[in-house]
Each structure stands twice: as C-alpha cells, then as structure tokens.
Short mmCIF file of C-alpha atoms in Angstrom, two decimals:
data_model
loop_
_atom_site.label_atom_id
_atom_site.label_comp_id
_atom_site.label_asym_id
_atom_site.label_seq_id
_atom_site.Cartn_x
_atom_site.Cartn_y
_atom_site.Cartn_z
CA MET V 20 110.06 102.93 78.80
CA ILE V 21 109.58 101.41 75.32
CA PHE V 22 112.74 102.95 73.58
CA PRO V 23 115.10 101.29 76.30
CA MET V 24 113.31 98.08 76.15
CA ALA V 25 113.57 98.08 72.27
CA THR V 26 117.23 98.87 72.94
CA VAL V 27 117.88 96.06 74.99
CA PHE V 28 116.27 93.64 72.87
CA ARG V 29 118.52 94.88 69.55
CA TYR V 30 121.54 94.63 71.60
CA SER V 31 120.72 91.03 72.46
CA LEU V 32 120.61 89.96 68.65
CA LEU V 33 123.91 91.67 68.21
CA GLU V 34 127.35 90.76 68.99
CA GLY V 35 129.68 93.93 70.40
CA ALA V 36 126.72 95.87 71.36
CA ILE V 37 128.04 99.34 73.32
CA LEU V 38 131.57 98.71 73.04
CA SER V 39 132.26 98.10 69.22
CA PRO V 40 131.06 101.01 66.99
CA ASP V 41 129.92 98.64 64.16
CA PRO V 42 128.32 95.64 65.77
CA THR V 43 127.22 92.65 63.60
CA PHE V 44 123.84 91.10 63.95
CA VAL V 45 124.21 87.54 64.98
CA GLY V 46 120.48 86.49 65.37
CA LEU V 47 119.72 84.20 68.35
CA GLN V 48 123.28 83.50 68.69
CA ASN V 49 123.76 84.95 72.17
CA PHE V 50 120.73 83.09 73.76
CA LYS V 51 122.23 79.83 72.39
CA THR V 52 125.38 80.83 74.24
CA LEU V 53 123.57 81.54 77.50
CA PHE V 54 121.70 78.12 77.44
CA ALA V 55 124.78 76.30 76.99
CA ASP V 56 126.52 77.73 80.17
CA PRO V 57 125.72 75.58 82.83
CA VAL V 58 126.04 78.59 85.30
CA PHE V 59 123.38 80.09 83.65
CA LEU V 60 120.91 77.17 84.08
CA GLN V 61 121.92 76.97 87.75
CA SER V 62 121.12 80.44 88.37
CA ILE V 63 117.54 80.02 87.14
CA GLY V 64 116.90 76.99 89.28
CA GLN V 65 118.43 78.65 92.15
CA THR V 66 116.32 82.15 91.20
CA LEU V 67 113.30 79.79 91.26
CA TYR V 68 114.13 78.13 94.76
CA PHE V 69 115.08 81.36 96.03
CA THR V 70 111.72 83.46 95.18
CA VAL V 71 109.20 80.34 95.77
CA MET V 72 110.76 79.79 99.31
CA SER V 73 110.48 83.63 99.87
CA VAL V 74 107.13 84.20 98.58
CA ILE V 75 105.72 81.13 100.66
CA PHE V 76 107.21 82.31 103.77
CA HIS V 77 106.51 86.02 103.32
CA LEU V 78 102.90 84.94 102.91
CA ILE V 79 102.76 82.51 106.09
CA ILE V 80 104.97 85.05 108.13
CA GLY V 81 102.80 87.92 107.01
CA LEU V 82 99.35 86.18 107.45
CA ALA V 83 100.26 85.10 111.13
CA PHE V 84 101.38 88.49 112.26
CA ALA V 85 98.18 90.09 110.52
CA LEU V 86 96.04 87.39 112.22
CA MET V 87 97.61 87.82 115.50
CA LEU V 88 97.57 91.49 115.45
CA ASN V 89 93.94 91.68 114.44
CA SER V 90 92.86 89.47 117.10
CA HIS V 91 90.23 90.88 119.94
CA ARG V 92 92.16 89.00 122.55
CA VAL V 93 94.82 90.98 122.32
CA ASN V 94 95.26 94.36 124.13
CA PRO V 95 94.69 97.26 121.72
CA ARG V 96 97.87 99.40 122.73
CA VAL V 97 99.93 96.22 122.59
CA ARG V 98 98.48 95.65 119.18
CA SER V 99 99.25 99.03 117.74
CA ILE V 100 102.73 99.16 119.22
CA LEU V 101 103.68 95.63 117.71
CA ARG V 102 102.44 96.87 114.65
CA VAL V 103 104.83 99.81 114.14
CA LEU V 104 107.76 97.47 115.08
CA TYR V 105 107.06 94.56 113.13
CA ILE V 106 107.15 96.84 110.07
CA LEU V 107 110.32 98.02 110.47
CA PRO V 108 112.38 95.49 108.75
CA TRP V 109 110.91 96.92 105.44
CA LEU V 110 112.08 100.26 105.87
CA PHE V 111 115.82 99.05 105.53
CA THR V 112 117.46 99.30 102.34
CA ALA V 113 118.98 96.00 100.64
CA VAL V 114 122.52 97.18 101.55
CA ILE V 115 121.87 97.72 105.08
CA ILE V 116 120.10 94.39 105.70
CA ALA V 117 123.05 92.80 104.13
CA ILE V 118 125.41 94.13 106.23
CA ILE V 119 123.15 93.54 109.57
CA TRP V 120 122.93 90.05 108.51
CA ARG V 121 126.51 89.63 107.68
CA LEU V 122 127.32 90.61 111.28
CA ILE V 123 124.89 88.58 112.80
CA LEU V 124 125.69 85.28 110.49
CA ASP V 125 129.27 85.91 110.70
CA PRO V 126 131.15 82.61 111.91
CA ASN V 127 132.08 84.38 115.10
CA GLY V 128 128.39 86.35 115.28
CA VAL V 129 125.63 86.48 117.61
CA VAL V 130 123.57 83.59 115.92
CA ASN V 131 126.52 80.84 116.05
CA ALA V 132 127.35 82.03 119.68
CA ILE V 133 123.56 81.20 120.68
CA LEU V 134 123.14 78.12 118.66
CA ILE V 135 126.67 76.54 120.10
CA ASP V 136 125.39 77.43 123.57
CA LEU V 137 122.17 75.75 122.99
CA GLY V 138 123.89 72.81 121.71
CA LEU V 139 122.19 73.01 118.43
CA LEU V 140 125.55 73.40 116.76
CA ASP V 141 128.97 72.03 117.43
CA PHE V 142 131.01 74.37 115.66
CA LYS V 143 131.06 77.71 113.83
CA VAL V 144 129.17 77.49 110.57
CA GLU V 145 130.30 79.88 107.88
CA TRP V 146 126.51 80.59 106.93
CA PHE V 147 127.29 83.12 103.73
CA SER V 148 130.43 81.50 102.71
CA SER V 149 129.76 77.70 102.83
CA PRO V 150 128.32 76.23 99.51
CA LYS V 151 125.63 74.06 101.57
CA THR V 152 123.96 77.05 103.44
CA ALA V 153 124.73 79.93 101.37
CA ILE V 154 121.57 80.16 99.32
CA HIS V 155 119.23 79.18 102.53
CA ALA V 156 121.04 81.73 104.55
CA LEU V 157 119.97 84.34 101.73
CA THR V 158 116.45 83.35 101.31
CA PHE V 159 116.28 83.38 105.08
CA VAL V 160 117.10 87.06 105.16
CA ASN V 161 114.97 87.90 102.33
CA ILE V 162 112.11 86.38 104.01
CA TRP V 163 113.17 88.76 106.84
CA ALA V 164 113.16 91.47 104.88
CA GLY V 165 110.23 90.90 102.88
CA TYR V 166 106.94 90.05 104.98
CA PRO V 167 105.78 93.31 106.17
CA LEU V 168 104.31 94.33 102.82
CA TYR V 169 102.19 91.06 103.27
CA MET V 170 101.32 92.04 106.79
CA VAL V 171 100.32 95.44 106.21
CA THR V 172 98.08 94.85 103.07
CA LEU V 173 96.60 91.54 104.73
CA LEU V 174 95.54 93.77 107.97
CA ALA V 175 94.12 96.28 105.90
CA GLY V 176 92.25 93.30 104.21
CA LEU V 177 91.25 91.91 107.65
CA GLN V 178 89.58 95.42 108.71
CA GLY V 179 87.58 95.51 105.39
CA ILE V 180 85.81 92.11 106.15
CA PRO V 181 82.24 92.70 106.99
CA LYS V 182 81.25 91.98 110.43
CA GLU V 183 78.09 90.07 109.51
CA LEU V 184 79.44 87.35 107.42
CA TYR V 185 81.18 86.21 110.93
CA GLU V 186 78.03 86.76 112.81
CA ALA V 187 76.39 84.78 110.05
CA ALA V 188 79.06 81.94 110.27
CA ALA V 189 78.90 81.83 114.37
CA ILE V 190 75.09 81.43 113.98
CA ASP V 191 75.51 78.47 111.25
CA GLY V 192 77.85 76.94 114.12
CA ALA V 193 80.98 77.58 112.81
CA ARG V 194 83.90 77.69 115.29
CA GLU V 195 86.90 80.17 115.17
CA PRO V 196 89.46 78.09 113.04
CA GLN V 197 86.33 77.18 110.83
CA GLN V 198 85.41 80.84 110.49
CA LEU V 199 89.13 81.68 109.65
CA TRP V 200 89.11 78.68 106.89
CA HIS V 201 85.69 79.80 105.45
CA VAL V 202 85.11 83.39 106.16
CA THR V 203 88.87 85.06 106.56
CA LEU V 204 90.64 83.22 103.61
CA PRO V 205 88.37 83.47 101.09
CA GLN V 206 87.78 87.36 101.44
CA LEU V 207 91.68 87.85 101.69
CA LYS V 208 92.09 85.56 98.87
CA PRO V 209 92.11 88.30 95.91
CA ILE V 210 94.73 90.09 97.98
CA ILE V 211 96.87 87.42 98.81
CA VAL V 212 97.17 86.56 95.14
CA SER V 213 97.78 90.06 93.94
CA ILE V 214 100.69 90.33 96.13
CA ALA V 215 101.98 86.87 95.94
CA LEU V 216 102.50 87.55 92.07
CA LEU V 217 103.80 91.21 92.55
CA ASP V 218 106.37 89.68 95.14
CA PHE V 219 107.37 86.87 93.03
CA ILE V 220 107.96 89.34 89.94
CA TRP V 221 110.07 91.47 92.34
CA THR V 222 112.08 88.53 94.15
CA MET V 223 112.78 87.20 90.90
CA GLN V 224 114.55 90.30 89.83
CA VAL V 225 116.53 90.70 93.15
CA PHE V 226 119.79 92.07 93.03
CA PRO V 227 121.17 94.14 95.65
CA LEU V 228 120.79 91.55 99.02
CA VAL V 229 122.65 88.87 96.94
CA TRP V 230 125.28 91.31 95.54
CA MET V 231 126.19 92.71 98.89
CA THR V 232 125.87 88.99 100.95
CA THR V 233 127.42 86.71 98.85
CA GLY V 234 127.99 88.23 95.35
CA GLY V 235 126.37 84.95 93.74
CA GLY V 236 129.38 82.90 95.35
CA PRO V 237 130.51 80.65 96.72
CA ILE V 238 131.27 78.92 93.48
CA HIS V 239 127.79 80.29 91.93
CA ALA V 240 125.90 78.81 95.23
CA THR V 241 123.82 81.75 95.13
CA GLU V 242 123.83 82.69 91.61
CA MET V 243 120.65 84.34 90.68
CA MET V 244 119.97 85.38 86.92
CA SER V 245 120.02 89.20 87.92
CA VAL V 246 123.48 89.02 89.36
CA TYR V 247 124.59 86.79 86.24
CA THR V 248 123.50 89.20 84.10
CA TYR V 249 125.29 92.03 85.95
CA LYS V 250 128.54 90.37 86.05
CA LEU V 251 128.27 89.66 82.30
CA ALA V 252 127.44 93.28 81.66
CA PHE V 253 129.58 95.38 84.07
CA SER V 254 132.37 92.81 85.21
CA ARG V 255 133.09 91.35 82.05
CA PHE V 256 131.76 93.91 79.53
CA GLN V 257 129.84 91.09 77.51
CA PHE V 258 127.05 93.68 77.08
CA SER V 259 125.35 91.69 74.18
CA LEU V 260 125.35 88.31 76.33
CA ALA V 261 124.08 90.17 79.20
CA SER V 262 121.35 92.04 77.34
CA ALA V 263 120.08 88.33 76.01
CA SER V 264 120.09 87.20 79.78
CA ALA V 265 118.20 90.45 80.72
CA VAL V 266 115.55 89.84 78.09
CA ILE V 267 115.03 86.37 79.60
CA ILE V 268 114.40 87.80 82.78
CA PHE V 269 112.26 90.35 81.16
CA ILE V 270 110.37 87.81 79.43
CA LEU V 271 109.75 85.72 82.71
CA SER V 272 108.53 88.85 84.54
CA MET V 273 106.20 89.95 81.85
CA ALA V 274 104.43 86.72 81.88
CA MET V 275 104.03 86.99 85.50
CA THR V 276 102.92 90.59 85.15
CA TYR V 277 99.89 89.21 82.27
CA PHE V 278 98.68 87.14 84.89
CA TYR V 279 99.04 89.95 87.59
CA ILE V 280 96.84 92.33 85.21
CA LYS V 281 94.59 89.62 84.31
CA HIS V 282 93.80 89.01 88.04
CA GLN V 283 93.61 92.57 88.83
CA ASN V 284 90.88 93.17 86.28
CA ALA V 285 88.82 89.88 87.45
CA THR V 286 88.84 91.46 90.77
CA ASN V 287 87.81 95.03 89.90
CA MET Q 22 96.20 72.70 134.33
CA ALA Q 23 95.27 76.12 134.29
CA ILE Q 24 95.03 78.19 137.72
CA ARG Q 25 91.47 79.56 137.57
CA SER Q 26 91.78 83.09 138.94
CA LYS Q 27 88.71 85.46 138.46
CA LYS Q 28 88.93 85.47 134.83
CA LYS Q 29 88.70 82.26 132.83
CA PHE Q 30 92.05 81.39 131.57
CA ASP Q 31 92.28 81.66 128.05
CA ALA Q 32 94.71 79.45 126.36
CA THR Q 33 94.33 80.80 122.76
CA ALA Q 34 95.26 84.38 124.08
CA TRP Q 35 98.47 83.27 125.59
CA LEU Q 36 99.16 81.13 122.84
CA ILE Q 37 98.72 84.79 120.74
CA TYR Q 38 100.98 86.46 122.74
CA PHE Q 39 103.43 84.03 122.90
CA GLY Q 40 103.33 84.09 118.80
CA LEU Q 41 103.61 87.90 119.28
CA GLY Q 42 106.64 87.77 121.48
CA VAL Q 43 108.44 85.43 119.05
CA GLY Q 44 107.56 87.85 116.11
CA LEU Q 45 109.04 90.54 117.96
CA VAL Q 46 112.37 89.09 118.47
CA PHE Q 47 112.52 87.73 114.92
CA SER Q 48 111.51 91.02 113.32
CA CYS Q 49 113.29 93.60 115.99
CA PHE Q 50 116.56 91.55 117.37
CA PRO Q 51 118.61 92.40 114.09
CA ILE Q 52 117.59 95.92 114.11
CA VAL Q 53 118.66 96.43 117.87
CA TRP Q 54 121.57 94.33 117.53
CA MET Q 55 122.74 97.03 114.81
CA PHE Q 56 122.19 100.00 116.94
CA PHE Q 57 123.77 98.61 119.86
CA THR Q 58 126.91 97.52 118.08
CA ALA Q 59 127.23 101.23 116.53
CA LEU Q 60 128.14 102.13 120.07
CA LYS Q 61 130.59 99.01 120.79
CA SER Q 62 133.99 99.33 120.28
CA ASN Q 63 135.85 97.29 117.92
CA THR Q 64 137.33 94.76 120.37
CA GLU Q 65 133.77 93.79 121.91
CA ILE Q 66 131.94 93.46 118.70
CA PHE Q 67 132.60 89.33 118.87
CA ALA Q 68 133.08 89.15 122.40
CA LEU Q 69 131.65 86.03 124.02
CA PRO Q 70 129.37 85.38 125.36
CA PRO Q 71 127.37 87.97 123.18
CA ARG Q 72 126.03 90.79 124.94
CA ILE Q 73 123.37 93.18 123.43
CA LEU Q 74 124.36 96.12 125.27
CA PRO Q 75 128.20 97.37 125.11
CA GLU Q 76 130.51 97.57 128.27
CA VAL Q 77 131.52 100.35 127.43
CA PHE Q 78 129.29 103.11 125.42
CA THR Q 79 131.56 104.70 122.59
CA LEU Q 80 130.46 107.35 120.24
CA ASP Q 81 133.63 106.73 118.23
CA ALA Q 82 132.20 105.15 115.14
CA TYR Q 83 130.19 108.24 114.83
CA ARG Q 84 133.21 110.45 115.37
CA SER Q 85 134.97 108.74 112.67
CA ILE Q 86 132.35 108.88 110.25
CA PHE Q 87 131.74 112.80 110.99
CA SER Q 88 135.43 113.45 110.72
CA ASP Q 89 135.67 111.80 106.99
CA PRO Q 90 134.82 114.14 104.21
CA VAL Q 91 134.08 111.13 102.10
CA LYS Q 92 131.69 109.69 104.26
CA ILE Q 93 129.77 112.83 104.57
CA ARG Q 94 129.98 113.36 100.93
CA PHE Q 95 127.93 110.25 100.81
CA PHE Q 96 125.17 111.34 102.75
CA ILE Q 97 125.27 114.99 101.17
CA ASN Q 98 124.92 113.03 97.89
CA SER Q 99 121.91 110.84 98.97
CA TYR Q 100 120.16 113.66 100.40
CA LEU Q 101 120.72 116.04 97.42
CA ILE Q 102 119.67 113.39 94.62
CA SER Q 103 116.47 112.26 96.77
CA GLY Q 104 115.79 115.79 97.49
CA VAL Q 105 115.88 117.27 93.78
CA VAL Q 106 114.02 113.97 92.44
CA THR Q 107 111.25 114.41 94.93
CA LEU Q 108 110.87 118.16 94.30
CA LEU Q 109 110.83 117.62 90.42
CA THR Q 110 108.67 114.77 90.80
CA VAL Q 111 105.95 116.33 92.99
CA ILE Q 112 105.75 119.20 90.71
CA VAL Q 113 105.58 117.58 87.58
CA ALA Q 114 103.04 115.06 88.98
CA THR Q 115 100.55 117.75 90.59
CA LEU Q 116 100.49 119.63 87.30
CA ALA Q 117 99.83 116.58 85.23
CA ALA Q 118 97.37 115.21 87.49
CA TYR Q 119 95.61 118.36 87.65
CA SER Q 120 95.07 118.64 84.10
CA PHE Q 121 94.15 114.68 83.94
CA SER Q 122 91.77 115.19 86.64
CA ARG Q 123 90.32 118.61 85.35
CA TYR Q 124 89.90 117.95 81.63
CA GLU Q 125 88.92 115.09 79.72
CA PHE Q 126 91.76 112.23 79.64
CA ARG Q 127 91.56 109.59 76.93
CA LEU Q 128 94.63 107.64 77.51
CA LYS Q 129 93.66 106.17 80.83
CA LYS Q 130 94.24 102.78 80.02
CA PRO Q 131 97.85 103.19 78.31
CA PHE Q 132 98.88 105.16 81.43
CA ASN Q 133 97.70 102.37 83.86
CA LEU Q 134 99.73 99.89 81.87
CA LEU Q 135 102.89 102.37 81.99
CA VAL Q 136 102.53 102.63 85.77
CA ILE Q 137 102.21 98.92 86.01
CA SER Q 138 105.15 98.47 84.00
CA THR Q 139 107.31 100.91 85.95
CA GLN Q 140 106.86 98.51 88.64
CA THR Q 141 107.40 95.06 87.01
CA VAL Q 142 109.84 95.76 84.22
CA PRO Q 143 113.30 94.20 85.91
CA PRO Q 144 115.57 97.15 86.77
CA ILE Q 145 118.37 94.54 85.94
CA THR Q 146 117.02 94.88 82.12
CA LEU Q 147 116.72 98.41 81.95
CA ILE Q 148 119.81 99.01 83.42
CA ILE Q 149 121.74 98.19 80.36
CA PRO Q 150 120.13 100.34 77.74
CA TYR Q 151 119.94 103.13 80.35
CA PHE Q 152 123.74 102.87 81.04
CA GLY Q 153 124.15 102.88 77.15
CA MET Q 154 121.89 105.91 76.81
CA VAL Q 155 123.63 107.83 79.72
CA VAL Q 156 127.11 107.07 77.85
CA THR Q 157 125.84 108.41 74.43
CA PHE Q 158 124.08 111.55 76.15
CA GLY Q 159 127.58 112.15 77.90
CA ILE Q 160 126.39 112.19 81.33
CA PHE Q 161 127.57 109.26 82.59
CA ASP Q 162 129.20 110.03 86.38
CA THR Q 163 127.07 112.91 86.90
CA TYR Q 164 123.96 113.92 89.14
CA ALA Q 165 121.97 114.20 85.92
CA ALA Q 166 122.16 110.27 85.11
CA LEU Q 167 120.70 109.50 88.45
CA ILE Q 168 117.94 112.10 88.56
CA LEU Q 169 116.67 111.51 84.93
CA THR Q 170 116.62 107.72 85.50
CA TYR Q 171 114.65 107.91 89.07
CA MET Q 172 112.20 110.28 87.54
CA VAL Q 173 111.40 107.69 84.91
CA PHE Q 174 110.61 105.24 87.80
CA THR Q 175 109.12 107.82 90.09
CA LEU Q 176 106.61 110.02 87.95
CA PRO Q 177 104.26 107.45 86.42
CA TYR Q 178 103.01 106.18 89.78
CA ALA Q 179 103.38 109.90 91.24
CA ILE Q 180 100.86 110.90 88.59
CA LEU Q 181 98.46 108.29 89.59
CA LEU Q 182 98.52 108.91 93.13
CA MET Q 183 98.21 112.78 92.47
CA THR Q 184 95.45 112.03 90.18
CA GLY Q 185 93.44 109.90 92.64
CA TYR Q 186 93.84 112.44 95.28
CA LEU Q 187 92.77 115.51 93.12
CA ASN Q 188 89.72 113.37 91.74
CA THR Q 189 88.44 113.45 95.60
CA LEU Q 190 88.27 117.39 95.52
CA PRO Q 191 84.99 118.87 94.17
CA LYS Q 192 85.64 120.60 90.73
CA ASP Q 193 83.33 123.47 91.50
CA LEU Q 194 86.38 124.77 93.87
CA ASP Q 195 88.42 125.82 91.09
CA GLU Q 196 85.37 126.70 88.88
CA ALA Q 197 84.27 128.99 91.78
CA VAL Q 198 88.00 130.37 91.92
CA GLN Q 199 87.62 131.45 87.82
CA VAL Q 200 84.31 132.89 88.01
CA ASP Q 201 85.82 135.19 90.66
CA GLY Q 202 88.38 136.20 87.71
CA GLY Q 203 91.27 133.86 88.59
CA THR Q 204 92.75 131.72 86.16
CA SER Q 205 93.58 128.00 86.07
CA TRP Q 206 96.54 128.75 87.56
CA THR Q 207 95.30 130.65 90.38
CA ALA Q 208 92.70 128.03 91.20
CA LEU Q 209 95.88 125.35 91.17
CA TRP Q 210 97.94 127.72 93.78
CA ARG Q 211 95.68 129.15 95.98
CA VAL Q 212 92.96 126.25 96.28
CA VAL Q 213 94.11 122.87 94.75
CA VAL Q 214 97.53 122.86 96.21
CA PRO Q 215 96.57 123.61 99.78
CA LEU Q 216 93.86 121.08 99.74
CA SER Q 217 96.12 118.14 98.41
CA ILE Q 218 98.53 118.43 101.02
CA PRO Q 219 98.08 114.98 101.98
CA GLY Q 220 98.72 113.66 98.77
CA ILE Q 221 101.71 115.66 97.98
CA VAL Q 222 103.15 114.07 101.36
CA ALA Q 223 102.13 110.83 100.41
CA THR Q 224 103.93 111.34 96.93
CA SER Q 225 106.99 112.91 98.43
CA VAL Q 226 107.45 110.17 100.80
CA TYR Q 227 107.31 107.31 98.34
CA THR Q 228 109.87 109.32 95.87
CA PHE Q 229 111.95 110.16 98.47
CA LEU Q 230 112.19 106.06 100.02
CA LEU Q 231 112.40 104.91 96.18
CA CYS Q 232 115.65 107.36 95.54
CA TRP Q 233 117.26 106.70 99.10
CA ASN Q 234 117.20 103.01 98.82
CA GLU Q 235 118.15 102.57 95.20
CA PHE Q 236 121.39 100.59 94.46
CA LEU Q 237 121.55 99.34 90.99
CA PHE Q 238 121.78 102.53 88.80
CA ALA Q 239 123.81 104.49 91.47
CA LEU Q 240 126.11 101.68 91.49
CA THR Q 241 126.18 101.58 87.79
CA LEU Q 242 125.67 104.99 86.51
CA THR Q 243 128.25 106.89 88.64
CA LYS Q 244 131.62 105.88 89.30
CA SER Q 245 133.81 108.74 90.95
CA MET Q 246 133.52 108.74 94.75
CA ASP Q 247 132.35 112.25 94.95
CA LEU Q 248 129.02 111.18 93.43
CA ARG Q 249 128.34 108.17 95.44
CA THR Q 250 125.20 107.81 97.49
CA VAL Q 251 124.74 106.08 100.77
CA PRO Q 252 123.81 102.58 100.16
CA ILE Q 253 126.94 102.30 97.30
CA GLY Q 254 129.45 104.18 99.89
CA ILE Q 255 128.55 101.23 102.50
CA SER Q 256 129.13 98.63 99.88
CA LEU Q 257 132.53 100.24 99.09
CA LEU Q 258 133.38 100.05 102.50
CA MET Q 259 132.27 96.81 102.99
CA GLY Q 260 134.61 95.64 99.62
CA GLN Q 261 137.80 97.07 101.83
CA HIS Q 262 139.62 94.48 103.67
CA ALA Q 263 139.70 95.66 107.28
CA PHE Q 264 136.51 97.57 107.87
CA GLU Q 265 135.25 98.50 111.18
CA TRP Q 266 132.01 96.78 112.10
CA ASN Q 267 130.80 99.44 114.16
CA GLU Q 268 131.72 101.87 111.95
CA MET Q 269 129.90 100.25 109.14
CA MET Q 270 126.79 99.72 111.81
CA ALA Q 271 126.85 103.30 112.39
CA MET Q 272 126.85 104.15 108.79
CA SER Q 273 123.62 101.82 108.65
CA VAL Q 274 122.07 103.83 111.33
CA LEU Q 275 122.65 106.91 109.73
CA GLY Q 276 121.50 105.65 106.49
CA SER Q 277 118.08 104.65 107.80
CA LEU Q 278 117.28 107.21 110.17
CA PRO Q 279 115.74 109.70 107.61
CA LEU Q 280 113.08 106.73 106.24
CA LEU Q 281 112.72 105.97 110.29
CA LEU Q 282 112.00 109.68 110.99
CA LEU Q 283 109.67 109.76 108.00
CA TYR Q 284 108.01 106.50 108.86
CA LEU Q 285 107.25 107.65 112.80
CA LEU Q 286 106.36 111.14 112.03
CA ALA Q 287 104.13 110.61 108.67
CA GLN Q 288 102.97 106.79 109.16
CA ARG Q 289 99.89 106.86 107.36
CA TYR Q 290 101.49 108.37 104.33
CA PHE Q 291 104.50 106.58 104.81
CA LEU Q 292 102.28 103.02 104.55
CA ALA Q 293 100.26 104.54 101.55
CA GLY Q 294 103.65 105.04 99.67
CA MET Q 295 105.20 101.74 100.66
CA THR Q 296 102.10 99.95 99.65
CA ALA Q 297 102.30 101.48 96.31
CA GLY Q 298 100.46 99.78 93.64
CA SER Q 299 100.54 96.50 95.61
CA VAL Q 300 97.10 97.22 96.50
CA LYS Q 301 94.18 97.50 94.10
CA SER Q 302 93.87 101.33 92.91
#
C-alpha cells in the first residue's frame, strides 16, 4: 500500500515515467500543466456536482425507504419482502448497471416511449449522448445504484434506537413528525455522517459507471477526474501527467478520509 | 373524504403504501426489464408500445452465449479468479486473525488505519503504480496479476472481520484442547475453524463479491481475450458496433446470477459483507 503510493508520487514529479528508461525530474511541472488544462478544471467541477448530488439523493431515498420499511403501519410480511427487493440495485456491478440503463434510456427505449406517451416529451431525447442531459442521466443512474447502502445501515440504526426515547417524547406531547425530528434524526446522525463521508469518497473516485455509459463524453460533458486520469494513462500513455492527476484525487480523498476517521473516533 | 369502514381510515398508512409502491417501481423496474429483454428476440426490443413481457419467449440469447467459447471463457475466468482469491484470502485471514486474537497484538492502531486506507485510497490512483509494478515483475496479462492485486484489497478487511469474529469465541476452548495434549494447530483446525464458520462465510461472500464486480484492474492489467472477466467481456462486446441487446442482457443476467443467489441464500452474511467497514466496527 505504502510502496505504490510512494511510486505514484515519484512518477508525478518526473517526465516520462514508466515509458522512458531514464525519466527526468521536473518538479511540479506536471501539476502546472494539469491546472492549465480547461478539461481538467471542468472535470473537477463535474466530479463535484456528480458527487454532491449523488450523496444528497442517496441519503434522501435511503432514509425515506428505511423509515417506510420501519413503519409499524405496514404489514410486517410486506416490509420483509420489500426490504429484500429494495436492496437489489446494489448487487449489480457497474458495467451491468451501465448497460441496463443504456438500454432503458436509449432514444428508442422504454423511458422515452413512456414519457412521450404521457405527453411529457415531444421528441426522443438522447439522454446519454446529448451534452445537456448526459451528466444528469449519469447522476440519476448512480443515485439508483447507490441508495441501498444507506437504506440498510439506516434501517439497522432505526432498529437500534431505544423505545424509551419515543415513549418519553410522547409523554412530552411530541407527535410523530416531531418525534422524527427530535428523536429519530439526532439518533441517526452519527451513522448518516459516517456513510455520507464514505459515499462522498467513493463517488468522487467513480470510474466504471462513467466509463461504460458515456466514457466522459459527449465533448467532455461527463468527464470525471478518474476518467480524465485513466485516459491520460492508458489511452495517451502520459503516465507522468496521469500520476499527477491521480495524486490530486488521492489528496482530495485523504482529506475526506481525515474527517471520516476523526468522526469515527469522536463517535466511538 | 374517507369512507369509514369498521377500521378507522388511516391516511398516513395509505401514503406510506403508496410511497413503497413508487419505491418498488423505481428500484426493480430496470432489473425486471433486463430479465425480460434477455428473453425477447432482437426485433422486439424497441417495439412500440413497450411491453414488459415478450410476445414470443425465446432462449436464443442464452443459446448463443453458451455456444460461444469466448463468452464461456469470460465466465470461467471470473469464477476462477474470484474463487482462488476467496480461498487464499480466507486461509490467510483465518491464520492471521487466529494469531491476532490469541496472542498479544501491538499493531492494532496502524492495522486499523491500513484497513480504512484500503477502502478509501482511490483505485484510479493505485492502478498506475500497480501497472508499473506488474509490468516490472513480468506478470502483466496473467491471472497472477489480478489475484495478487485483489488480495491487497481483500486481505486487510478479511483479517479485521475474522479477528472480530474470533474474539467472540472463548479462549478456554483452544486452551482445553492444548491441555489435552493437542497443539495450537489441532486447536485451530478441530475447534476454532468449525466454530467460526459464520465468520468465514461472511468473509468469503465479501471477498467473492469484490472480485466478481471488479472492473478497473481487470481492464488494465490483462489484455488477451483468454483472461478477460465477465465485466470486461461485457464492456468489450458493448464496444462492438452491432451488438445484440438481448444477448447483452442475457450476459448481464448470467453475470449477476452468482451474487443474486448468494444474496438470497445467505442474506445475513451478504449484508455483513456489503456494509463492510461503512458501519462502526
């Protein structure tokens, strides 16, 4: 773990890493080159948008499902069947998720057909290949694929909240919405912060899903930092530049990891 | 206004049921669509109006996969690599965990950091030096390249999982075996392993899942068709100009089957593995 990291840092300071038998030391030149590239800057913004939107919606959907599945108003058998079904999107590997959604969101596909039938669209939208919609379509797919982690952990968290807290709140005259706000959410907060931080770290590094849906296109509209890095390394073989870009992703991830570890230690 | 039957009408309950229904369509429609598309003929895939069930059920897509040695090879590779990594990981993790849980262990803090780091260090960052190393060691485009790199990711967490599990077993158990004249080894094989089956299952499921779904390393560290795993196989077929949607969906169904089965058969362990590290350990 430590040796490869040292290696990638070393590569990022060289010119001609991996390819040249005798690479030269160029200091921070690779980083300067990156920050002068508008596509790289665009990829930072897009990665941020994709990540923040994903985390917010993962949380909203995961929490909503968890609360509904935990509700005493719903038949227990229905709850246990739905719990199994709601987790399913999580079992699929990114490549398969990508291809399923490419079929569904195809211009001639089922989503367009339904939306046109309902009168919500008047033409066939090219969800993944139009620069306007591609990043939103991609984010939507990632939201679909990622909410179950939140749902499962929050459901476990909900079941761990002591009943006495609700009884006490009820005695104090708190109605259900108030109980949700003053008892449930504060109790879940440590779990929510933990998962949201981890999810932020993981989503920021997303590669296969983007690679398989849009490949970063059209015209860089869905370029993510990881895809940008991969193309530099394995399409253009500029390993030094790619290493610099990979180091930047690493530093961002580690900054978030620092908060994550701090949070974990504070809650333990 | 609500019709008052014997039971009091409960608007909240109806609202929740409605929400659950919407949730069901949202989560499962794409999966159902995948299953039935795999059973359609190619002319029917974009038929209007769209229908979930095929007019004519056909197994052609599956037939064509099972008659193509290249595609069968993708599956063999996936099972082989995931199987070998799972086996090795479980063996090494059990031995390591046994010594950690039975003998004084000083490196707890750095080890926990290592576990967290294997989960948060970006794969895209690691792939570059690993590519360099794999080329240097002369194992580029071999099974070994994938098996070794996967183990770097699976072992730390597997050791943590197993140590946690072994710590729940009373120590007097294997001490009792040793008093009866057995060695640490006998204690391990006769007593500890049989008792830690649940921990071993959870570790295996977690490891298998990670390997089965892995994309970036499999894409980069192998090159020849003979060594490609299922996700890469699917992506390569997608890259061809005229691919058959029904066949791609059938590949996807087959490619998800082992995980679906594991999930349905071993739900408890599966979830323990899936939530790996995201819950407080």
